[in-house]
CSV table of C-alpha atoms and ligand atoms in Angstrom, one decimal:
chain,number,residue,atom,x,y,z
A,220,UNK,CA,-8.1,3.9,22.2
A,221,UNK,CA,-5.2,4.0,20.2
A,222,UNK,CA,-4.5,0.2,21.0
A,223,UNK,CA,-8.6,-0.5,19.5
A,224,UNK,CA,-7.3,0.8,16.3
A,225,UNK,CA,-8.7,-0.9,13.2
A,226,UNK,CA,-5.8,0.6,10.8
A,227,UNK,CA,-3.4,-2.1,11.1
A,228,UNK,CA,-5.9,-4.3,9.9
A,229,UNK,CA,-7.6,-2.7,7.4
A,230,UNK,CA,-6.1,-3.6,3.2
A,231,UNK,CA,-3.7,-1.3,2.0
A,232,UNK,CA,-5.0,-0.6,-1.7
A,233,UNK,CA,-8.2,1.2,-2.6
A,234,UNK,CA,-9.1,-1.3,-4.9
A,235,UNK,CA,-9.9,-4.2,-1.8
A,236,UNK,CA,-11.5,-0.9,0.6
A,237,UNK,CA,-13.8,-0.1,-1.7
A,238,UNK,CA,-14.6,-3.9,-2.6
A,239,UNK,CA,-14.9,-4.3,1.4
A,240,UNK,CA,-17.3,-1.0,1.7
A,241,UNK,CA,-19.2,-2.6,-0.9
A,242,UNK,CA,-19.6,-6.0,0.3
A,243,UNK,CA,-19.6,-6.1,4.2
A,244,UNK,CA,-23.1,-5.0,4.0
A,245,UNK,CA,-24.5,-6.8,2.1
A,246,UNK,CA,-22.9,-10.1,3.4
A,247,UNK,CA,-23.7,-8.9,7.2
A,248,UNK,CA,-27.5,-8.4,6.1
A,249,UNK,CA,-27.8,-11.2,3.7
A,250,UNK,CA,-26.5,-13.3,7.1
A,251,UNK,CA,-28.3,-11.9,8.9
A,252,UNK,CA,-31.9,-12.4,7.6
A,253,UNK,CA,-30.6,-15.6,6.0
A,254,UNK,CA,-30.4,-17.1,9.8
A,255,UNK,CA,-33.1,-15.2,11.2
A,256,UNK,CA,-35.4,-16.8,8.5
A,257,UNK,CA,-34.2,-20.1,8.3
A,258,UNK,CA,-34.2,-20.9,11.9
A,259,UNK,CA,-37.9,-19.5,11.8
A,260,UNK,CA,-38.4,-22.0,8.9
A,261,UNK,CA,-36.6,-24.6,10.4
A,262,UNK,CA,-38.6,-24.4,13.9
A,263,UNK,CA,-42.3,-24.3,11.5
A,264,UNK,CA,-41.2,-26.9,9.6
A,265,UNK,CA,-39.7,-29.5,12.8
A,266,UNK,CA,-42.9,-28.6,14.4
A,267,UNK,CA,-45.0,-29.6,11.9
A,268,UNK,CA,-43.3,-33.2,11.0
A,269,UNK,CA,-43.2,-33.7,14.8
A,270,UNK,CA,-46.6,-33.7,15.1
A,271,UNK,CA,-48.1,-36.7,12.7
A,272,UNK,CA,-44.6,-38.8,14.0
A,273,UNK,CA,-45.9,-38.0,17.7
A,274,UNK,CA,-49.8,-39.0,16.7
A,275,UNK,CA,-47.9,-42.6,15.1
A,276,UNK,CA,-45.2,-42.8,18.5
A,277,UNK,CA,-48.2,-42.6,21.2
A,278,UNK,CA,-50.2,-44.6,19.3
A,279,UNK,CA,-47.7,-47.6,19.2
A,280,UNK,CA,-47.1,-47.0,23.0
A,281,UNK,CA,-50.3,-47.2,23.6
A,282,UNK,CA,-50.8,-50.7,21.8
A,283,UNK,CA,-47.8,-51.5,23.9
A,284,UNK,CA,-48.8,-50.8,27.0
A,285,UNK,CA,-52.0,-52.4,26.7
A,286,UNK,CA,-50.8,-56.1,25.5
A,287,UNK,CA,-51.7,-58.2,28.3
A,288,UNK,CA,-47.9,-60.2,28.3
A,289,UNK,CA,-43.9,-59.2,27.3
A,290,UNK,CA,-44.5,-61.5,24.7
A,291,UNK,CA,-47.9,-59.6,23.3
A,292,UNK,CA,-46.1,-56.3,23.6
A,293,UNK,CA,-43.4,-58.1,21.4
A,294,UNK,CA,-46.1,-59.3,18.9
A,295,UNK,CA,-47.8,-56.0,18.6
A,296,UNK,CA,-44.1,-54.1,18.1
A,297,UNK,CA,-43.5,-56.6,15.3
A,298,UNK,CA,-46.5,-56.4,13.5
A,299,UNK,CA,-47.0,-52.7,14.0
A,300,UNK,CA,-43.8,-51.0,14.0
A,301,UNK,CA,-43.0,-51.8,10.2
A,302,UNK,CA,-46.7,-50.4,9.3
A,303,UNK,CA,-45.7,-47.6,10.8
A,304,UNK,CA,-42.0,-47.0,10.0
A,305,UNK,CA,-40.7,-47.4,13.8
A,306,UNK,CA,-38.0,-49.8,14.6
A,307,UNK,CA,-39.1,-51.6,18.2
A,308,UNK,CA,-36.4,-52.9,20.3
A,309,UNK,CA,-38.4,-54.3,23.7
A,310,UNK,CA,-36.7,-54.0,26.3
A,311,UNK,CA,-33.8,-51.5,25.6
A,312,UNK,CA,-30.4,-52.1,24.9
A,313,UNK,CA,-27.1,-50.5,25.3
A,314,UNK,CA,-26.6,-47.1,27.3
A,315,UNK,CA,-28.1,-44.3,24.7
A,316,UNK,CA,-27.0,-40.3,26.1
A,317,UNK,CA,-28.7,-37.6,24.9
A,318,UNK,CA,-27.7,-34.9,22.2
A,319,UNK,CA,-27.1,-33.6,18.5
A,320,UNK,CA,-24.1,-32.5,16.6
A,321,UNK,CA,-23.5,-28.6,16.6
A,322,UNK,CA,-24.3,-28.1,13.1
A,323,UNK,CA,-27.4,-29.9,13.1
A,324,UNK,CA,-29.7,-26.9,12.7
A,325,UNK,CA,-32.9,-28.6,13.0
A,326,UNK,CA,-31.4,-30.8,16.4
A,327,UNK,CA,-32.6,-28.7,19.0
A,328,UNK,CA,-36.1,-28.1,17.9
A,329,UNK,CA,-36.9,-32.0,16.9
A,330,UNK,CA,-35.6,-32.8,20.3
A,331,UNK,CA,-37.8,-30.1,22.2
A,332,UNK,CA,-40.9,-31.4,19.7
A,333,UNK,CA,-41.0,-34.2,20.6
A,334,UNK,CA,-40.1,-33.9,24.2
A,335,UNK,CA,-43.3,-31.8,24.7
A,336,UNK,CA,-45.6,-34.4,23.2
A,337,UNK,CA,-44.4,-37.8,24.6
A,338,UNK,CA,-42.7,-35.4,27.8
A,339,UNK,CA,-42.0,-39.0,29.6
A,340,UNK,CA,-39.1,-39.9,27.0
A,341,UNK,CA,-35.8,-41.2,28.9
A,342,UNK,CA,-33.4,-39.6,25.6
A,343,UNK,CA,-33.2,-39.1,22.2
A,344,UNK,CA,-30.1,-39.7,20.2
A,345,UNK,CA,-29.6,-37.3,17.4
A,346,UNK,CA,-25.8,-38.0,16.7
A,347,UNK,CA,-25.3,-41.6,16.9
A,348,UNK,CA,-26.8,-42.0,13.3
A,349,UNK,CA,-27.4,-39.1,10.9
A,350,UNK,CA,-30.3,-40.7,9.2
A,351,UNK,CA,-32.5,-41.6,11.6
A,352,UNK,CA,-33.8,-40.9,15.2
A,353,UNK,CA,-33.3,-42.9,19.0
A,354,UNK,CA,-35.9,-42.5,21.5
A,355,UNK,CA,-35.8,-44.0,24.3
A,356,UNK,CA,-39.3,-44.1,26.3
A,357,UNK,CA,-40.7,-46.3,29.5
A,358,UNK,CA,-43.0,-48.6,29.0
A,359,UNK,CA,-45.3,-51.0,31.0
A,360,UNK,CA,-42.7,-53.7,30.2
A,361,UNK,CA,-39.4,-51.7,30.8
A,362,UNK,CA,-38.2,-48.9,28.7
A,363,UNK,CA,-38.5,-49.8,25.2
A,364,UNK,CA,-36.3,-48.1,22.6
A,365,UNK,CA,-37.8,-46.5,18.9
A,366,UNK,CA,-36.0,-46.0,16.2
A,367,UNK,CA,-37.5,-44.1,13.0
A,368,UNK,CA,-36.1,-41.9,9.6
A,369,UNK,CA,-34.6,-39.0,10.5
A,370,UNK,CA,-36.3,-37.8,7.4
A,371,UNK,CA,-39.8,-37.5,9.3
A,372,UNK,CA,-39.2,-35.5,11.5
A,373,UNK,CA,-37.1,-32.2,9.6
A,374,UNK,CA,-36.8,-30.7,6.8
A,375,UNK,CA,-34.4,-32.4,4.8
A,376,UNK,CA,-30.3,-30.2,4.3
A,377,UNK,CA,-31.1,-26.8,5.7
A,378,UNK,CA,-27.7,-25.4,5.4
A,379,UNK,CA,-27.9,-26.1,1.6
A,380,UNK,CA,-28.9,-22.3,1.7
A,381,UNK,CA,-25.9,-21.1,3.9
A,382,UNK,CA,-23.8,-23.2,1.8
A,383,UNK,CA,-25.3,-21.4,-1.9
A,384,UNK,CA,-25.2,-17.8,-0.1
A,385,UNK,CA,-21.3,-18.4,1.0
A,386,UNK,CA,-20.8,-19.3,-2.6
A,387,UNK,CA,-22.5,-16.6,-4.3
A,388,UNK,CA,-21.3,-13.9,-1.8
A,389,UNK,CA,-17.4,-15.2,-3.0
A,390,UNK,CA,-18.6,-15.4,-6.4
A,391,UNK,CA,-19.3,-11.6,-6.4
A,392,UNK,CA,-16.6,-10.6,-4.7
A,393,UNK,CA,-14.9,-11.4,-7.4
A,394,UNK,CA,-16.7,-9.7,-9.8
A,395,UNK,CA,-17.4,-6.2,-8.2
A,396,UNK,CA,-13.0,-7.3,-7.3
A,397,UNK,CA,-12.7,-7.2,-11.1
A,398,UNK,CA,-15.0,-4.3,-11.9
A,399,UNK,CA,-14.0,-1.7,-9.3
A,400,UNK,CA,-10.0,-3.2,-10.4
A,401,UNK,CA,-10.3,-1.6,-14.0
A,402,UNK,CA,-11.9,1.7,-12.3
A,403,UNK,CA,-9.1,1.9,-10.5
A,404,UNK,CA,-6.6,1.6,-13.1
A,405,UNK,CA,-6.7,5.2,-14.3
A,406,UNK,CA,-6.7,6.2,-10.7
A,407,UNK,CA,-3.1,4.4,-10.1
A,408,UNK,CA,-1.5,5.9,-13.4
A,409,UNK,CA,-2.6,9.3,-12.0
A,410,UNK,CA,-0.8,8.8,-9.5
A,411,UNK,CA,2.2,7.4,-11.5
A,412,UNK,CA,2.4,10.1,-13.8
A,413,UNK,CA,2.7,12.5,-10.5
A,414,UNK,CA,5.3,10.6,-9.0
A,415,UNK,CA,7.7,10.6,-12.1
A,416,UNK,CA,7.1,14.4,-12.7
A,417,UNK,CA,7.7,15.1,-9.3
A,418,UNK,CA,11.2,13.2,-10.0
A,419,UNK,CA,11.9,15.4,-12.8
A,420,UNK,CA,10.7,13.5,-15.8
A,421,UNK,CA,7.8,13.8,-18.4
A,422,UNK,CA,5.9,11.1,-18.8
A,423,UNK,CA,3.2,10.8,-21.0
A,424,UNK,CA,-0.2,10.4,-19.6
A,425,UNK,CA,-3.8,11.0,-21.0
A,426,UNK,CA,-6.2,11.2,-18.6
A,427,UNK,CA,-9.0,8.0,-18.4
A,428,UNK,CA,-11.8,6.5,-16.8
A,429,UNK,CA,-14.5,7.9,-14.4
A,430,UNK,CA,-15.5,11.6,-14.6
A,431,UNK,CA,-14.0,12.7,-11.3
A,432,UNK,CA,-10.8,11.0,-12.0
A,433,UNK,CA,-10.6,12.3,-15.7
A,434,UNK,CA,-10.6,15.7,-14.1
A,435,UNK,CA,-7.9,15.3,-11.9
A,436,UNK,CA,-6.1,14.0,-14.8
A,437,UNK,CA,-6.9,17.3,-17.1
A,438,UNK,CA,-5.7,19.6,-13.8
A,439,UNK,CA,-2.6,17.6,-13.5
A,440,UNK,CA,-1.7,17.8,-16.8
A,441,UNK,CA,-2.8,22.1,-16.5
A,442,UNK,CA,-0.4,22.3,-14.2
A,443,UNK,CA,2.7,20.3,-15.5
A,444,UNK,CA,2.1,22.5,-18.2
A,445,UNK,CA,2.2,25.7,-16.2
A,446,UNK,CA,5.0,24.9,-14.4
A,447,UNK,CA,6.9,23.9,-17.3
A,448,UNK,CA,6.4,27.2,-19.1
A,449,UNK,CA,7.2,29.0,-16.2
A,450,UNK,CA,10.7,27.2,-15.9
A,451,UNK,CA,11.2,27.7,-19.8
A,452,UNK,CA,10.5,31.2,-19.6
A,453,UNK,CA,12.6,32.0,-16.3
A,454,UNK,CA,15.6,30.1,-18.1
A,455,UNK,CA,15.0,32.3,-21.3
A,456,UNK,CA,14.7,35.5,-18.9
A,457,UNK,CA,17.7,34.6,-17.5
A,458,UNK,CA,19.9,33.9,-20.5
A,459,UNK,CA,18.7,36.7,-22.1
A,460,UNK,CA,19.9,38.7,-19.6
A,461,UNK,CA,23.7,37.0,-20.2
A,462,UNK,CA,22.9,37.5,-23.3
A,463,UNK,CA,22.5,41.1,-23.7
A,464,UNK,CA,25.6,42.1,-21.0
A,465,UNK,CA,27.9,40.2,-23.3
A,466,UNK,CA,27.8,43.0,-25.6
A,467,UNK,CA,28.6,46.3,-23.0
A,468,UNK,CA,31.3,43.6,-21.9
A,469,UNK,CA,33.1,43.5,-25.3
A,470,UNK,CA,32.8,47.0,-25.5
A,471,UNK,CA,34.5,47.3,-22.3
A,472,UNK,CA,37.1,45.2,-23.4
A,473,UNK,CA,37.4,47.2,-25.9
A,474,UNK,CA,38.3,50.5,-24.6
A,475,UNK,CA,40.8,49.3,-21.8
A,476,UNK,CA,42.8,47.6,-24.8
A,477,UNK,CA,43.0,51.0,-26.1
A,478,UNK,CA,44.2,52.6,-22.9
A,479,UNK,CA,46.9,53.3,-21.4
A,480,UNK,CA,48.2,50.5,-19.7
A,481,UNK,CA,48.8,50.9,-15.9
A,482,UNK,CA,47.9,48.9,-12.7
A,483,UNK,CA,44.6,50.1,-12.4
A,484,UNK,CA,43.6,49.2,-16.5
A,485,UNK,CA,45.1,45.4,-15.8
A,486,UNK,CA,43.1,44.7,-12.5
A,487,UNK,CA,39.7,46.1,-14.9
A,488,UNK,CA,40.8,43.8,-17.4
A,489,UNK,CA,40.9,40.8,-15.5
A,490,UNK,CA,37.5,41.8,-13.8
A,491,UNK,CA,35.7,42.3,-17.7
A,492,UNK,CA,37.7,38.6,-18.3
A,493,UNK,CA,36.3,37.1,-15.2
A,494,UNK,CA,32.8,38.6,-15.8
A,495,UNK,CA,32.9,37.7,-19.8
A,496,UNK,CA,33.7,34.0,-18.5
A,497,UNK,CA,30.7,34.1,-15.3
A,498,UNK,CA,28.5,35.4,-18.3
A,499,UNK,CA,29.8,32.6,-21.2
A,500,UNK,CA,29.3,30.0,-18.5
A,501,UNK,CA,25.9,30.7,-17.3
A,502,UNK,CA,24.8,31.4,-20.9
A,503,UNK,CA,25.8,27.5,-21.3
A,504,UNK,CA,24.3,26.5,-18.3
A,505,UNK,CA,21.0,28.2,-18.8
A,506,UNK,CA,21.4,26.0,-22.3
A,507,UNK,CA,21.8,23.1,-20.5
A,508,UNK,CA,18.9,23.2,-18.1
A,509,UNK,CA,16.4,24.0,-20.7
A,510,UNK,CA,17.5,21.0,-23.3
A,511,UNK,CA,18.8,18.3,-20.6
A,512,UNK,CA,16.3,15.7,-20.2
A,513,UNK,CA,16.6,12.8,-18.3
A,514,UNK,CA,18.6,9.8,-19.6
A,515,UNK,CA,19.9,6.4,-18.5
A,516,UNK,CA,22.7,6.8,-16.7
A,517,UNK,CA,25.7,4.7,-15.1
A,518,UNK,CA,25.9,6.7,-11.4
A,519,UNK,CA,28.9,4.7,-10.1
A,520,UNK,CA,30.4,5.7,-13.7
A,521,UNK,CA,29.5,9.0,-13.3
A,522,UNK,CA,31.0,9.7,-9.9
A,523,UNK,CA,34.3,7.4,-10.4
A,524,UNK,CA,34.4,9.9,-13.7
A,525,UNK,CA,33.9,12.9,-11.7
A,526,UNK,CA,36.7,12.3,-9.3
A,527,UNK,CA,39.8,11.2,-12.0
A,528,UNK,CA,38.5,15.0,-13.6
A,529,UNK,CA,38.9,16.9,-10.4
A,530,UNK,CA,42.1,14.8,-9.1
A,531,UNK,CA,43.4,15.8,-12.6
A,532,UNK,CA,42.5,19.3,-12.4
A,533,UNK,CA,44.7,19.2,-9.0
A,534,UNK,CA,41.4,19.3,-6.1
A,535,UNK,CA,42.3,17.3,-3.0
A,536,UNK,CA,39.6,14.8,-3.7
A,537,UNK,CA,38.9,11.2,-3.5
A,538,UNK,CA,36.8,8.7,-3.6
A,539,UNK,CA,35.6,6.7,0.0
A,540,UNK,CA,33.2,4.1,-1.2
A,541,UNK,CA,31.2,3.4,-4.7
A,542,UNK,CA,28.1,1.0,-4.8
A,543,UNK,CA,27.4,-0.1,-8.0
A,544,UNK,CA,24.1,1.2,-9.1
A,545,UNK,CA,23.2,-0.2,-12.8
A,546,UNK,CA,21.9,2.5,-14.9
A,547,UNK,CA,19.1,5.5,-13.2
A,548,UNK,CA,17.1,7.7,-14.9
A,549,UNK,CA,19.0,11.2,-14.8
A,550,UNK,CA,19.9,14.1,-16.1
A,551,UNK,CA,24.0,13.9,-15.5
A,552,UNK,CA,25.3,17.3,-16.4
A,553,UNK,CA,22.7,19.6,-13.2
A,554,UNK,CA,24.1,16.2,-10.9
A,555,UNK,CA,27.4,17.5,-12.2
A,556,UNK,CA,26.5,20.9,-11.8
A,557,UNK,CA,25.6,20.1,-8.1
A,558,UNK,CA,28.6,18.1,-7.4
A,559,UNK,CA,30.6,20.5,-8.3
A,560,UNK,CA,29.1,22.9,-6.1
A,561,UNK,CA,29.6,20.7,-3.1
A,562,UNK,CA,33.0,19.6,-3.8
A,563,UNK,CA,34.0,23.0,-4.3
A,564,UNK,CA,32.4,23.9,-0.5
A,565,UNK,CA,34.2,21.3,0.6
A,566,UNK,CA,37.6,22.1,-0.7
A,567,UNK,CA,37.0,25.9,-0.2
A,568,UNK,CA,36.1,25.9,3.5
A,569,UNK,CA,38.0,22.3,4.4
A,570,UNK,CA,41.1,21.2,3.1
A,571,UNK,CA,39.7,18.0,1.3
A,572,UNK,CA,36.8,16.4,0.4
A,573,UNK,CA,35.5,13.1,0.7
A,574,UNK,CA,33.2,11.3,-2.0
A,575,UNK,CA,31.4,8.3,-1.9
A,576,UNK,CA,27.8,6.9,-3.2
A,577,UNK,CA,25.5,4.3,-1.2
A,578,UNK,CA,22.5,2.7,-3.4
A,579,UNK,CA,19.3,2.3,-1.6
A,580,UNK,CA,16.6,0.2,-2.9
A,581,UNK,CA,14.2,3.8,-3.6
A,582,UNK,CA,17.2,6.3,-3.8
A,583,UNK,CA,20.6,7.1,-4.2
A,584,UNK,CA,23.0,9.1,-1.7
A,585,UNK,CA,25.9,10.9,-2.6
A,586,UNK,CA,27.3,12.1,0.2
A,587,UNK,CA,30.6,14.7,0.2
A,588,UNK,CA,32.2,15.5,3.8
A,589,UNK,CA,35.2,17.4,4.3
A,590,UNK,CA,37.4,18.5,7.3
A,591,UNK,CA,36.3,21.7,7.4
A,592,UNK,CA,34.6,23.8,10.5
A,593,UNK,CA,31.2,22.5,9.4
A,594,UNK,CA,27.8,24.1,9.6
A,595,UNK,CA,26.1,24.6,13.1
A,596,UNK,CA,22.6,23.2,13.3
A,597,UNK,CA,20.9,26.0,13.6
A,598,UNK,CA,22.4,27.3,10.3
A,599,UNK,CA,22.0,24.9,7.9
A,600,UNK,CA,18.1,25.5,7.1
A,601,UNK,CA,19.8,29.1,6.6
A,602,UNK,CA,22.9,28.1,4.7
A,603,UNK,CA,20.6,26.4,1.5
A,604,UNK,CA,18.8,29.7,1.3
A,605,UNK,CA,19.8,31.2,-1.4
A,606,UNK,CA,22.4,34.3,-1.4
A,607,UNK,CA,23.1,33.4,2.5
A,608,UNK,CA,26.7,33.2,3.6
A,609,UNK,CA,27.1,32.0,6.7
A,610,UNK,CA,29.7,33.8,9.8
A,611,UNK,CA,30.9,36.7,7.7
A,612,UNK,CA,34.2,36.8,10.0
A,613,UNK,CA,34.9,33.1,8.6
A,614,UNK,CA,33.9,33.5,4.6
A,615,UNK,CA,35.7,37.1,4.6
A,616,UNK,CA,38.8,36.6,1.9
A,617,UNK,CA,36.8,33.7,0.5
A,618,UNK,CA,35.2,34.5,-2.7
A,619,UNK,CA,30.9,33.5,-3.5
A,620,UNK,CA,27.8,34.5,-3.4
A,621,UNK,CA,25.9,32.2,-1.2
A,622,UNK,CA,24.1,30.3,-4.5
A,623,UNK,CA,26.2,26.7,-4.4
A,624,UNK,CA,23.7,24.7,-2.0
A,625,UNK,CA,20.7,26.0,-2.7
A,626,UNK,CA,21.9,24.9,-6.7
A,627,UNK,CA,22.6,21.8,-5.6
A,628,UNK,CA,19.2,21.5,-3.6
A,629,UNK,CA,17.2,22.4,-6.4
A,630,UNK,CA,18.9,19.9,-8.7
A,631,UNK,CA,18.1,17.6,-5.4
A,632,UNK,CA,14.3,18.1,-5.5
A,633,UNK,CA,14.0,18.5,-9.7
A,634,UNK,CA,15.2,14.2,-9.3
A,635,UNK,CA,12.8,14.0,-6.5
A,636,UNK,CA,15.2,14.1,-3.9
A,637,UNK,CA,17.1,16.2,-1.4
A,638,UNK,CA,20.0,18.4,-0.2
A,639,UNK,CA,20.8,16.7,3.6
A,640,UNK,CA,23.5,18.7,5.7
A,641,UNK,CA,24.6,17.3,8.6
A,642,UNK,CA,28.6,16.8,10.3
A,643,UNK,CA,30.8,14.1,9.3
A,644,UNK,CA,31.6,11.7,12.3
A,645,UNK,CA,34.9,10.5,10.3
A,646,UNK,CA,36.5,13.9,9.3
A,647,UNK,CA,34.7,16.0,11.2
A,648,UNK,CA,33.5,18.7,9.2
A,649,UNK,CA,30.3,19.5,6.8
A,650,UNK,CA,28.3,16.3,5.5
A,651,UNK,CA,26.1,17.1,2.9
A,652,UNK,CA,23.8,14.6,1.6
A,653,UNK,CA,22.5,15.1,-2.2
A,654,UNK,CA,19.2,12.3,-2.5
A,655,UNK,CA,18.0,11.3,-6.0
A,656,UNK,CA,15.4,8.7,-6.6
A,657,UNK,CA,15.9,6.0,-8.5
B,924,LIG,N1,31.9,22.8,3.5
B,924,LIG,C1,31.3,23.7,4.5
B,924,LIG,N2,32.2,24.2,5.5
B,924,LIG,C2,31.6,24.8,6.3
B,924,LIG,N3,30.4,25.9,5.7
B,924,LIG,C3,30.6,25.9,4.4
B,924,LIG,C4,30.5,24.6,3.8
B,924,LIG,N4,29.5,24.4,2.8
B,924,LIG,C5,28.9,25.9,2.6
B,924,LIG,N5,29.1,26.3,4.0
B,924,LIG,C6,28.5,27.6,4.4
B,924,LIG,O1,27.3,27.6,3.7
B,924,LIG,C7,27.4,29.3,2.8
B,924,LIG,C8,26.6,29.0,1.9
B,924,LIG,O2,27.0,28.2,1.1
B,924,LIG,P1,26.8,27.7,-0.6
B,924,LIG,O3,28.2,27.4,-1.3
B,924,LIG,O4,25.2,28.5,-0.8
B,924,LIG,O5,27.6,29.4,-0.7
B,924,LIG,P2,29.1,30.1,-0.7
B,924,LIG,O6,29.9,29.1,-1.3
B,924,LIG,O7,29.5,31.0,-0.2
B,924,LIG,O8,28.9,31.2,-2.3
B,924,LIG,P3,28.9,30.2,-3.9
B,924,LIG,O9,28.9,28.8,-3.5
B,924,LIG,O10,27.9,30.9,-4.4
B,924,LIG,O11,30.3,30.7,-4.6
B,924,LIG,C9,28.6,29.3,2.7
B,924,LIG,O12,28.8,30.9,2.9
B,924,LIG,C10,29.3,28.7,4.0
B,924,LIG,O13,29.3,29.7,5.2
B,925,LIG,MG1,29.2,27.7,-2.4
């Protein structure tokens, strides 16, 4: 049945669909009713009008038939014809074919009625002239041609009603379209607000329009508030924990400095310093996450800076391709954090990272490739989960907690995108695509 589906032919926008649903039944009903009505009306009027013309035709033909000579018949035709409004030619001249134009609504009924009243008629021609009827009838003096005004047998312009209907139909469509478009604007605005929120942008939105749409808008606002509150309280809790950890860590460092120096205290001091660095880093990350808002950023610029900085820091990183993107709405710190994680993985599990930026119509793709072992397809979903570390044999000596990929994926999602893992065809290792909506 798929072949018969009407879907591809249906308009895509709600406005046009609603207009169609509203108008189609009305138009079809109107058409059917008026065609039936017009046909009947035309038939009735034609029958009545034709009857009176037939009386005159029969009288005239009777007079011609009863004339003694051809001359007398011609005289009758010349005298009587004009009085009855009928022009007579005796005998008939050139050929005549019966017929009427396809759009001539009353043509069929006229011919039918004339033939019924004058069965010996040879031909009735409604094509030759729009405004008159040509008939050919046999008489005692051969075939005669009769001509009279079309107005005498049919109502004038029966299709006027159809034209009027078509015109009002179009007018109504236009009016319905205008009204509906106004009604649907609030839905479009709601869709845009929801879409922006999905891309991590907070855009001012005020519900408006019909009650149902306003309700949906209010529900959306509630939902957005709740999600934002949740993110906020999560960040607050985590930063609170890191903040509170700083005090015991400071105490430990002081205590260690009072102890006698030995190999153990040295190792412990290093660990404590590591922990302090982590805690501070997390605090600044939480602060950035809470405060950072999306802003217009030149993505190509950001990437070039990032690569230059990494190279200066001694990381084996190179920029393979960099499309010009112009400015794009994003949270630059977050995107850099995602990149840090992906590049960190690449140089940890491989030996070199190749970065590229590809600009699509609706999205940006930042690609990080390496020459390491890659991740087998079946383990990719697993690798992105928080605290997931694959293949202990491979990672044994490498530090890490298994958060890098899940952080990158989270940042991609908050930009209306996603993190896609694949295998690099050029370098043989992992290919991580960070997709961001633009
Ligand atoms: N470029 C890569 N090549 C091969 N394996 C990778 C690569 N990146 C990630 N993996 C695998 O995916 C797992 C999860 O990576 P993820 O970055 O989330 O955590 P991690 O690197 O182990 O720790 P963290 O990033 O938190 O320090 C890694 O343990 C590793 O097995
Ligand atoms: Mg990592």
